PDB file of C-alpha atoms in Angstrom:
ATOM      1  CA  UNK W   1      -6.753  45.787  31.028  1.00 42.00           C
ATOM      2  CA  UNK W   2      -8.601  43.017  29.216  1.00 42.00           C
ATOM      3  CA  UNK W   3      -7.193  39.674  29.325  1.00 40.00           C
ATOM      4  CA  UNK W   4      -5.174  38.944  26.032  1.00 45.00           C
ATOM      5  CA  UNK W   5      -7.346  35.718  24.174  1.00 52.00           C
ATOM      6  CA  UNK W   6      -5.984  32.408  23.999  1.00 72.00           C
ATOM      7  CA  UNK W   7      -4.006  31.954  20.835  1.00 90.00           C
ATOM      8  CA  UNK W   8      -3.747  28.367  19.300  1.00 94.00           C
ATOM      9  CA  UNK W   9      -0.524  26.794  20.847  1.00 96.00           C
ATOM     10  CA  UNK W  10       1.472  23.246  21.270  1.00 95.00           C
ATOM     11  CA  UNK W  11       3.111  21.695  24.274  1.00 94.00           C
ATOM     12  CA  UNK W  12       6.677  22.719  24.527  1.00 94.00           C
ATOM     13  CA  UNK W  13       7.513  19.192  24.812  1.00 93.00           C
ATOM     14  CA  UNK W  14       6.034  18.391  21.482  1.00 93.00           C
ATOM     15  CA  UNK W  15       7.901  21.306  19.473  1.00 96.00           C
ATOM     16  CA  UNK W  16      11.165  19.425  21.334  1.00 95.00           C
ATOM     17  CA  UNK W  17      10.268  16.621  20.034  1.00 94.00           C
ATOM     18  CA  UNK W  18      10.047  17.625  16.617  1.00 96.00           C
ATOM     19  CA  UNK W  19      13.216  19.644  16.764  1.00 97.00           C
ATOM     20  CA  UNK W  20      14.955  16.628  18.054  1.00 96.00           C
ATOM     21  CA  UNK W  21      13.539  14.585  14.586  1.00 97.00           C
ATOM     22  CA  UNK W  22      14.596  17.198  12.172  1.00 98.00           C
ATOM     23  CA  UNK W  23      18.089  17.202  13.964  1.00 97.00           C
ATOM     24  CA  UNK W  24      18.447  13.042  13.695  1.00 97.00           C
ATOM     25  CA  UNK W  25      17.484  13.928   9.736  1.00 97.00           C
ATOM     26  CA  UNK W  26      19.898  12.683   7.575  1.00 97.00           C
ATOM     27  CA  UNK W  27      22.702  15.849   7.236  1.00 97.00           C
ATOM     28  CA  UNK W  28      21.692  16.739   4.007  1.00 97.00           C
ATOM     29  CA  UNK W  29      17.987  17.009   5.053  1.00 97.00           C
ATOM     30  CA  UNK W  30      18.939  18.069   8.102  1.00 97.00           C
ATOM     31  CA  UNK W  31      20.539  20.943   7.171  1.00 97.00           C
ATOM     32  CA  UNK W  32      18.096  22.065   4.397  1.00 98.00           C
ATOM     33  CA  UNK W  33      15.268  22.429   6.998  1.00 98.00           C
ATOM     34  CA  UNK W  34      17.050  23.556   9.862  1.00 97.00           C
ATOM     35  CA  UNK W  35      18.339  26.267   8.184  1.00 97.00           C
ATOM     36  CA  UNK W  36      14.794  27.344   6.955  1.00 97.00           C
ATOM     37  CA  UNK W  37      14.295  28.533  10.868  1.00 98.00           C
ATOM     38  CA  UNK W  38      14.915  31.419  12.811  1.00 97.00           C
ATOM     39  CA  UNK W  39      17.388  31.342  15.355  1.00 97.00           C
ATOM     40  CA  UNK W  40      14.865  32.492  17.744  1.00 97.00           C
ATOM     41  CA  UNK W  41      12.292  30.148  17.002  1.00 97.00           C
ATOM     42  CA  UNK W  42      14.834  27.121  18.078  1.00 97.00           C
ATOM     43  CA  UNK W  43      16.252  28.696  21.012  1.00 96.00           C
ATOM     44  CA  UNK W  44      12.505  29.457  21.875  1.00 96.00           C
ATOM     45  CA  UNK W  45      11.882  25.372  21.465  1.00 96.00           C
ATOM     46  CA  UNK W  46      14.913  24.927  23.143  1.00 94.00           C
ATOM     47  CA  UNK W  47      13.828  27.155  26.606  1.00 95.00           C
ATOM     48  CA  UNK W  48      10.097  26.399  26.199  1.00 94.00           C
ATOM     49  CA  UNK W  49       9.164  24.557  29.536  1.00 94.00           C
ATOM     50  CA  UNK W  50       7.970  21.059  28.649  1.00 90.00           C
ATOM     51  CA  UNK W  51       4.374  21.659  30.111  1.00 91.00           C
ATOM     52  CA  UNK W  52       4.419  25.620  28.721  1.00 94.00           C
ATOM     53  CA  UNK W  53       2.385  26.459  25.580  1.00 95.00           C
ATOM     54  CA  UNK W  54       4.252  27.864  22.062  1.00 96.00           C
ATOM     55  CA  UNK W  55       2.247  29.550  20.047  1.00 96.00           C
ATOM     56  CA  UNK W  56       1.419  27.205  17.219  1.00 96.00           C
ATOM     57  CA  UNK W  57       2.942  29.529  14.528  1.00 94.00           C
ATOM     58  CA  UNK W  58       6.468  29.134  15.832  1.00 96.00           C
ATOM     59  CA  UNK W  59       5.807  25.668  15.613  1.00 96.00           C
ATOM     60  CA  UNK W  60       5.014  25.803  11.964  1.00 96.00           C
ATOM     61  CA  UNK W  61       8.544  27.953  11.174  1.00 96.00           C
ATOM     62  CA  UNK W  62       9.066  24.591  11.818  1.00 97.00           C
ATOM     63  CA  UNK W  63       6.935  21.921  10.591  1.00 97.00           C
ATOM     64  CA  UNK W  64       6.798  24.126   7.302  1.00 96.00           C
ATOM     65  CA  UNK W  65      10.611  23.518   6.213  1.00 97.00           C
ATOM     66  CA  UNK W  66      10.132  19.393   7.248  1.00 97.00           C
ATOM     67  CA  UNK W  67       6.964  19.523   4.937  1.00 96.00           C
ATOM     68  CA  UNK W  68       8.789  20.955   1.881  1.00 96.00           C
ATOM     69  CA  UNK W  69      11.982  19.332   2.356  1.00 98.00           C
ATOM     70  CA  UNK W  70      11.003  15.907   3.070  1.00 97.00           C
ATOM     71  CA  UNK W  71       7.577  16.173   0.396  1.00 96.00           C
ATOM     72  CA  UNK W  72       4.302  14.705   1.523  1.00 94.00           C
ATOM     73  CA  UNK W  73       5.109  11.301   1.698  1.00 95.00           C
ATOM     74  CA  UNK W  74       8.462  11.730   3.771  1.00 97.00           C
ATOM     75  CA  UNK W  75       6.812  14.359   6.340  1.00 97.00           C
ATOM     76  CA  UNK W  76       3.835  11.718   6.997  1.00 95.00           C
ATOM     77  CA  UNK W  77       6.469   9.194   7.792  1.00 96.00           C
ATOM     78  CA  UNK W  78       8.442  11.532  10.003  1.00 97.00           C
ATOM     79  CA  UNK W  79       5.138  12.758  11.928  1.00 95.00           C
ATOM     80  CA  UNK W  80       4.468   9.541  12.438  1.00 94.00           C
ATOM     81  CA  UNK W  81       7.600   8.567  14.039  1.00 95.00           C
ATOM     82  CA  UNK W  82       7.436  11.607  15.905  1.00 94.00           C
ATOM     83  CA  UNK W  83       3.963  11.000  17.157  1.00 90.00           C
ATOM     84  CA  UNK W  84       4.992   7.546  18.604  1.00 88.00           C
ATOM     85  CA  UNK W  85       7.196   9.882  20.812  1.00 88.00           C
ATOM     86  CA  UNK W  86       4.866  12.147  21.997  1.00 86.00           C
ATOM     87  CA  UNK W  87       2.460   9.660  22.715  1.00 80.00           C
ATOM     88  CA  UNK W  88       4.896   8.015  25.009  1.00 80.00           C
ATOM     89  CA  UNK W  89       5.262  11.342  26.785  1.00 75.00           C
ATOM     90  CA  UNK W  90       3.922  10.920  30.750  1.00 77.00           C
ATOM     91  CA  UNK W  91       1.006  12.852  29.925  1.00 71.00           C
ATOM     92  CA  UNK W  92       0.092  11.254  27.094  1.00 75.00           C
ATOM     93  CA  UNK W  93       0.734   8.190  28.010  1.00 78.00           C
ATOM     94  CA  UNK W  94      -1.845   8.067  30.277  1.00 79.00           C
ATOM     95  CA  UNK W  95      -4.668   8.400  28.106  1.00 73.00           C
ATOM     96  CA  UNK W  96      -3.177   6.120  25.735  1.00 77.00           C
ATOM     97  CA  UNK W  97      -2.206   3.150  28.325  1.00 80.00           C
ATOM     98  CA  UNK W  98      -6.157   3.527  29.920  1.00 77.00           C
ATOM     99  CA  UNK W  99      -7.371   2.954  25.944  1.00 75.00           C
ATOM    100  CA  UNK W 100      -5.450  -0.282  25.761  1.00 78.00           C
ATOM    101  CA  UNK W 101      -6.554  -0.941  29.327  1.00 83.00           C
ATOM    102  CA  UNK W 102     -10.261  -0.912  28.612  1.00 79.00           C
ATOM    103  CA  UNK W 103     -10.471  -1.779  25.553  1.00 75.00           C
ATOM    104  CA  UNK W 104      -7.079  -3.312  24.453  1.00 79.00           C
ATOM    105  CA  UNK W 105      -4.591  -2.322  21.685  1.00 82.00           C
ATOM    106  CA  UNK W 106      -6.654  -1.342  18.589  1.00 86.00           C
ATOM    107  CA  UNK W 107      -6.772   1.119  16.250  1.00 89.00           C
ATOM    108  CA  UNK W 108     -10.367   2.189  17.443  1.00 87.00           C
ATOM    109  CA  UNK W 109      -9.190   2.626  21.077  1.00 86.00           C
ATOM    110  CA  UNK W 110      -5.941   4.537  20.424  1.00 88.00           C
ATOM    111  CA  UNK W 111      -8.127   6.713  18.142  1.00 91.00           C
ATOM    112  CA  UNK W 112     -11.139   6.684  20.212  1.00 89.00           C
ATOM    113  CA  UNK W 113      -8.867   7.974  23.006  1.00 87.00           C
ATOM    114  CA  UNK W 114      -6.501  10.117  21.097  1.00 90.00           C
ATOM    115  CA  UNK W 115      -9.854  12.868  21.068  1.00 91.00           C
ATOM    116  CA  UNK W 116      -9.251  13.224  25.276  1.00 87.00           C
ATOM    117  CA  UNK W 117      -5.252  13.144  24.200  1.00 86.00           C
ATOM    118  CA  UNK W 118      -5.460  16.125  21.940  1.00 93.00           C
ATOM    119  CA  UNK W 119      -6.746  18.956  24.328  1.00 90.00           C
ATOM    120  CA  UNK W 120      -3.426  18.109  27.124  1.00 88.00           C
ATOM    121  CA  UNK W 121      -1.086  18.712  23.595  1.00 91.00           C
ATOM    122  CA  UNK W 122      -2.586  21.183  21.779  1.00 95.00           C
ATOM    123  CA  UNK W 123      -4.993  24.840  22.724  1.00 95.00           C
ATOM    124  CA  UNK W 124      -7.803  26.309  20.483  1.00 95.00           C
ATOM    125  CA  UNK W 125      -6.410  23.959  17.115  1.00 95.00           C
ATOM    126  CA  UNK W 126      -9.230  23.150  16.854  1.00 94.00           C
ATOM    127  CA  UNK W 127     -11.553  20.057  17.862  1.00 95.00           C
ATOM    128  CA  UNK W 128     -11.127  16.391  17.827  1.00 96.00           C
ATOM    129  CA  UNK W 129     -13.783  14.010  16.842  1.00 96.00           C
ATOM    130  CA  UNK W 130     -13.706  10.193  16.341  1.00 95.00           C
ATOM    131  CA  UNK W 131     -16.399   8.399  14.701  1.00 93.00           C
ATOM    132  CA  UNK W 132     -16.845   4.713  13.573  1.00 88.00           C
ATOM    133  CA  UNK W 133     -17.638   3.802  10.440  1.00 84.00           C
ATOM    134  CA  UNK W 134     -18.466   0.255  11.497  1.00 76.00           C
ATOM    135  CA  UNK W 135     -16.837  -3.140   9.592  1.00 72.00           C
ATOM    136  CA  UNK W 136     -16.519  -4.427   5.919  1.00 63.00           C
ATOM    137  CA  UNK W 137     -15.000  -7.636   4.416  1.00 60.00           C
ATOM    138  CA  UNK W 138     -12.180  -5.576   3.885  1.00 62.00           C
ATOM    139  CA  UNK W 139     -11.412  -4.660   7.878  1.00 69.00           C
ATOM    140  CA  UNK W 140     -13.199  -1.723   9.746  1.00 88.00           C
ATOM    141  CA  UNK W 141     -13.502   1.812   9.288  1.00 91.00           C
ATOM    142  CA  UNK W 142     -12.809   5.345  11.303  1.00 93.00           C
ATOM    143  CA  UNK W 143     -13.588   9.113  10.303  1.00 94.00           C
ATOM    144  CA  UNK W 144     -11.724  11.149  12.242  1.00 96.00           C
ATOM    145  CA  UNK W 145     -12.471  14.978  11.960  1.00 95.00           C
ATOM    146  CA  UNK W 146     -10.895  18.454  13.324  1.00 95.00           C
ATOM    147  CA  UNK W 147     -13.203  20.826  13.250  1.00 93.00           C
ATOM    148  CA  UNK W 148     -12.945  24.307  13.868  1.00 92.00           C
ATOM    149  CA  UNK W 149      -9.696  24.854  12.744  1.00 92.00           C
ATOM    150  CA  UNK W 150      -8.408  27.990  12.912  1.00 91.00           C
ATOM    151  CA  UNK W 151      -6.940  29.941   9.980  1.00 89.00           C
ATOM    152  CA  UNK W 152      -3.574  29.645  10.655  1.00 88.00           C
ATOM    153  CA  UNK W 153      -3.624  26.173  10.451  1.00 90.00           C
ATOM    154  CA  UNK W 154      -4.829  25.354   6.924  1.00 86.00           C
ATOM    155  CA  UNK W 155      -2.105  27.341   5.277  1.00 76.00           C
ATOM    156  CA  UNK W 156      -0.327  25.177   2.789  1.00 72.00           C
ATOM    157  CA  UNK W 157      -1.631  21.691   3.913  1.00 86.00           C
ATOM    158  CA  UNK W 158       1.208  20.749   6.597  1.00 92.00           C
ATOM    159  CA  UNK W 159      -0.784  20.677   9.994  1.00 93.00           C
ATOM    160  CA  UNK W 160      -3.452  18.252   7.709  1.00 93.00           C
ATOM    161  CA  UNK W 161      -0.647  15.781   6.330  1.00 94.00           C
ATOM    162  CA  UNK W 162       1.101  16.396  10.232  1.00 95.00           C
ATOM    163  CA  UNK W 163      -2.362  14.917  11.821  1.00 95.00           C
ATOM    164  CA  UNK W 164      -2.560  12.324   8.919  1.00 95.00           C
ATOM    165  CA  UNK W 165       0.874  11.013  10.253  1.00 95.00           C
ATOM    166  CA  UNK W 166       0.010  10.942  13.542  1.00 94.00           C
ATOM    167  CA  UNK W 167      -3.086   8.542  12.948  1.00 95.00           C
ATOM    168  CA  UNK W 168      -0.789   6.347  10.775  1.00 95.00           C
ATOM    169  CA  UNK W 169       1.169   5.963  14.031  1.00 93.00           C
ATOM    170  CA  UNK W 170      -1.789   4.540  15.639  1.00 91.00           C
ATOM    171  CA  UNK W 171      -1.853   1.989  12.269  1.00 93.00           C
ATOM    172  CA  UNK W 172       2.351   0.465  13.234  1.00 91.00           C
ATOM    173  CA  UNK W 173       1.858   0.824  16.929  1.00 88.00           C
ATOM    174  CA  UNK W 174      -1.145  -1.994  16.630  1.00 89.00           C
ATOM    175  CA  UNK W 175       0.624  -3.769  14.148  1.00 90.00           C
ATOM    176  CA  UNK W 176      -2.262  -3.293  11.274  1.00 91.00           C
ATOM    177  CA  UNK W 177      -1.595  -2.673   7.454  1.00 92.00           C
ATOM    178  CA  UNK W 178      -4.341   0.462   6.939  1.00 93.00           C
ATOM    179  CA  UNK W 179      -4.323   3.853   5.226  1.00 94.00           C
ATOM    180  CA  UNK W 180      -5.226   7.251   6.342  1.00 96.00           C
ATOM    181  CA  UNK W 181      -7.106   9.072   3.520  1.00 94.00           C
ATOM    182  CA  UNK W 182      -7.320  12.877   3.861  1.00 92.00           C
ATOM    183  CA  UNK W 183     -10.547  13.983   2.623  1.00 88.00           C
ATOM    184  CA  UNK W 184     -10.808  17.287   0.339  1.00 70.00           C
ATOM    185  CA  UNK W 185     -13.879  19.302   1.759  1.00 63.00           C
ATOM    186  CA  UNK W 186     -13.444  22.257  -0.173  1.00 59.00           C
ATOM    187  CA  UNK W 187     -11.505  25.477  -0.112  1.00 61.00           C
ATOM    188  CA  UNK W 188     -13.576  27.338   2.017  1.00 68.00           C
ATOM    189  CA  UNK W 189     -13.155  24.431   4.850  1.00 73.00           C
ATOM    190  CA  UNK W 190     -12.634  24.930   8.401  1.00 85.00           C
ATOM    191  CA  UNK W 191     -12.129  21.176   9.254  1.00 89.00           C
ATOM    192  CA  UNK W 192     -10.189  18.359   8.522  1.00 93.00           C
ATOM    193  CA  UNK W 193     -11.817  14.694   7.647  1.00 94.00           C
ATOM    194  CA  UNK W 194      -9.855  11.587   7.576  1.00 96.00           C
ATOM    195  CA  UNK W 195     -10.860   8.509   6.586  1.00 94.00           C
ATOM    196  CA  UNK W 196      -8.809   5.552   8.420  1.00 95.00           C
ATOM    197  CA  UNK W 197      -9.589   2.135   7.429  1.00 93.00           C
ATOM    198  CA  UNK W 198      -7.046  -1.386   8.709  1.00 93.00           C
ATOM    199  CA  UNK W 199      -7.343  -4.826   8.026  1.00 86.00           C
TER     200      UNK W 199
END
């Protein structure tokens, strides 16, 4: 038999994470998202080994029902406190504690680093890239870009606003007023560019 391809997937500690948030939702909230998802998709969360890989689809029975419920702005602000959890993960935190080391806590080093970060949460999403922009009177300037996304993931905008959160949470955990600007490339797109500028 041939072996089966990879399939894109997320840590089962980060789909814990997130089913964690949605539970700590206000009840209202709470219960209009939870109740969006299968059964089996949270007991799978629930059983997933913390270093085993979910298949990102059952992740999105998820994230799906936080994006509609809580609207764009909300499910930015969630990922974002979500993604301050993850990052504090052991695994994660490694990459993200030899950023500040080297080159101390920035935006540009958090980002820089979150490209080596990305393949120990997430298989075949896609592709990381961080580029600078350089500086302006008004602060500096940071594309970040996931390229080769895979189909699955560009369905109805969610994993793009979920990423966009998660580089806001770079933004509050260096203490800088910035904005994370999703960039519309077209339908026929297979990547994601952001545009992340701080004062």
């Amino acid at each position: 038999m041939w072996p089966m391809p990879s399939q894109p997937a997320i840590r089962g500690f980060a789909c814990r994470v997130l089913l964690d948030g949605a539970r700590a939702l206000p009840a209202d909230k709470q219960q209009r998202v939870l109740s969006r998802v299968p059964p089996q998709t949270l007991a799978l969360f629930e059983s997933a080994p913390r270093m085993g890989w979910v298949p990102i689809e059952e992740s999105m029975k998820l994230t799906e029902p936080l994006h509609a419920v809580l609207g764009t702005p909300g499910f930015r602000q969630f990922l974002a406190a979500q993604a301050d959890r993850m990052a504090s993960y052991p695994l994660l935190q490694t990459f993200f504690d030899g950023a500040v080391r080297l080159l101390g806590l920035t935006p540009q080093a958090l980002l820089k680093w979150s490209t080596y970060a990305w393949d120990q949460a997430f298989r075949d999403c896609g592709r990381l890239v961080y580029q600078s922009l350089g500086e302006s009177d008004e602060g500096r300037r940071v594309e970040m870009r996931l390229e080769e996304v895979p189909p699955i993931l560009l369905l109805e905008g969610t994993f793009a606003q979920a990423l966009a959160g998660a580089f806001e949470m770079f933004l509050h955990r260096c203490n800088r007023k910035g904005r994370v600007e999703l960039q519309h490339v077209g339908s026929q797109a297979t990547r994601f560019v952001y545009d992340v500028s701080w004062e």
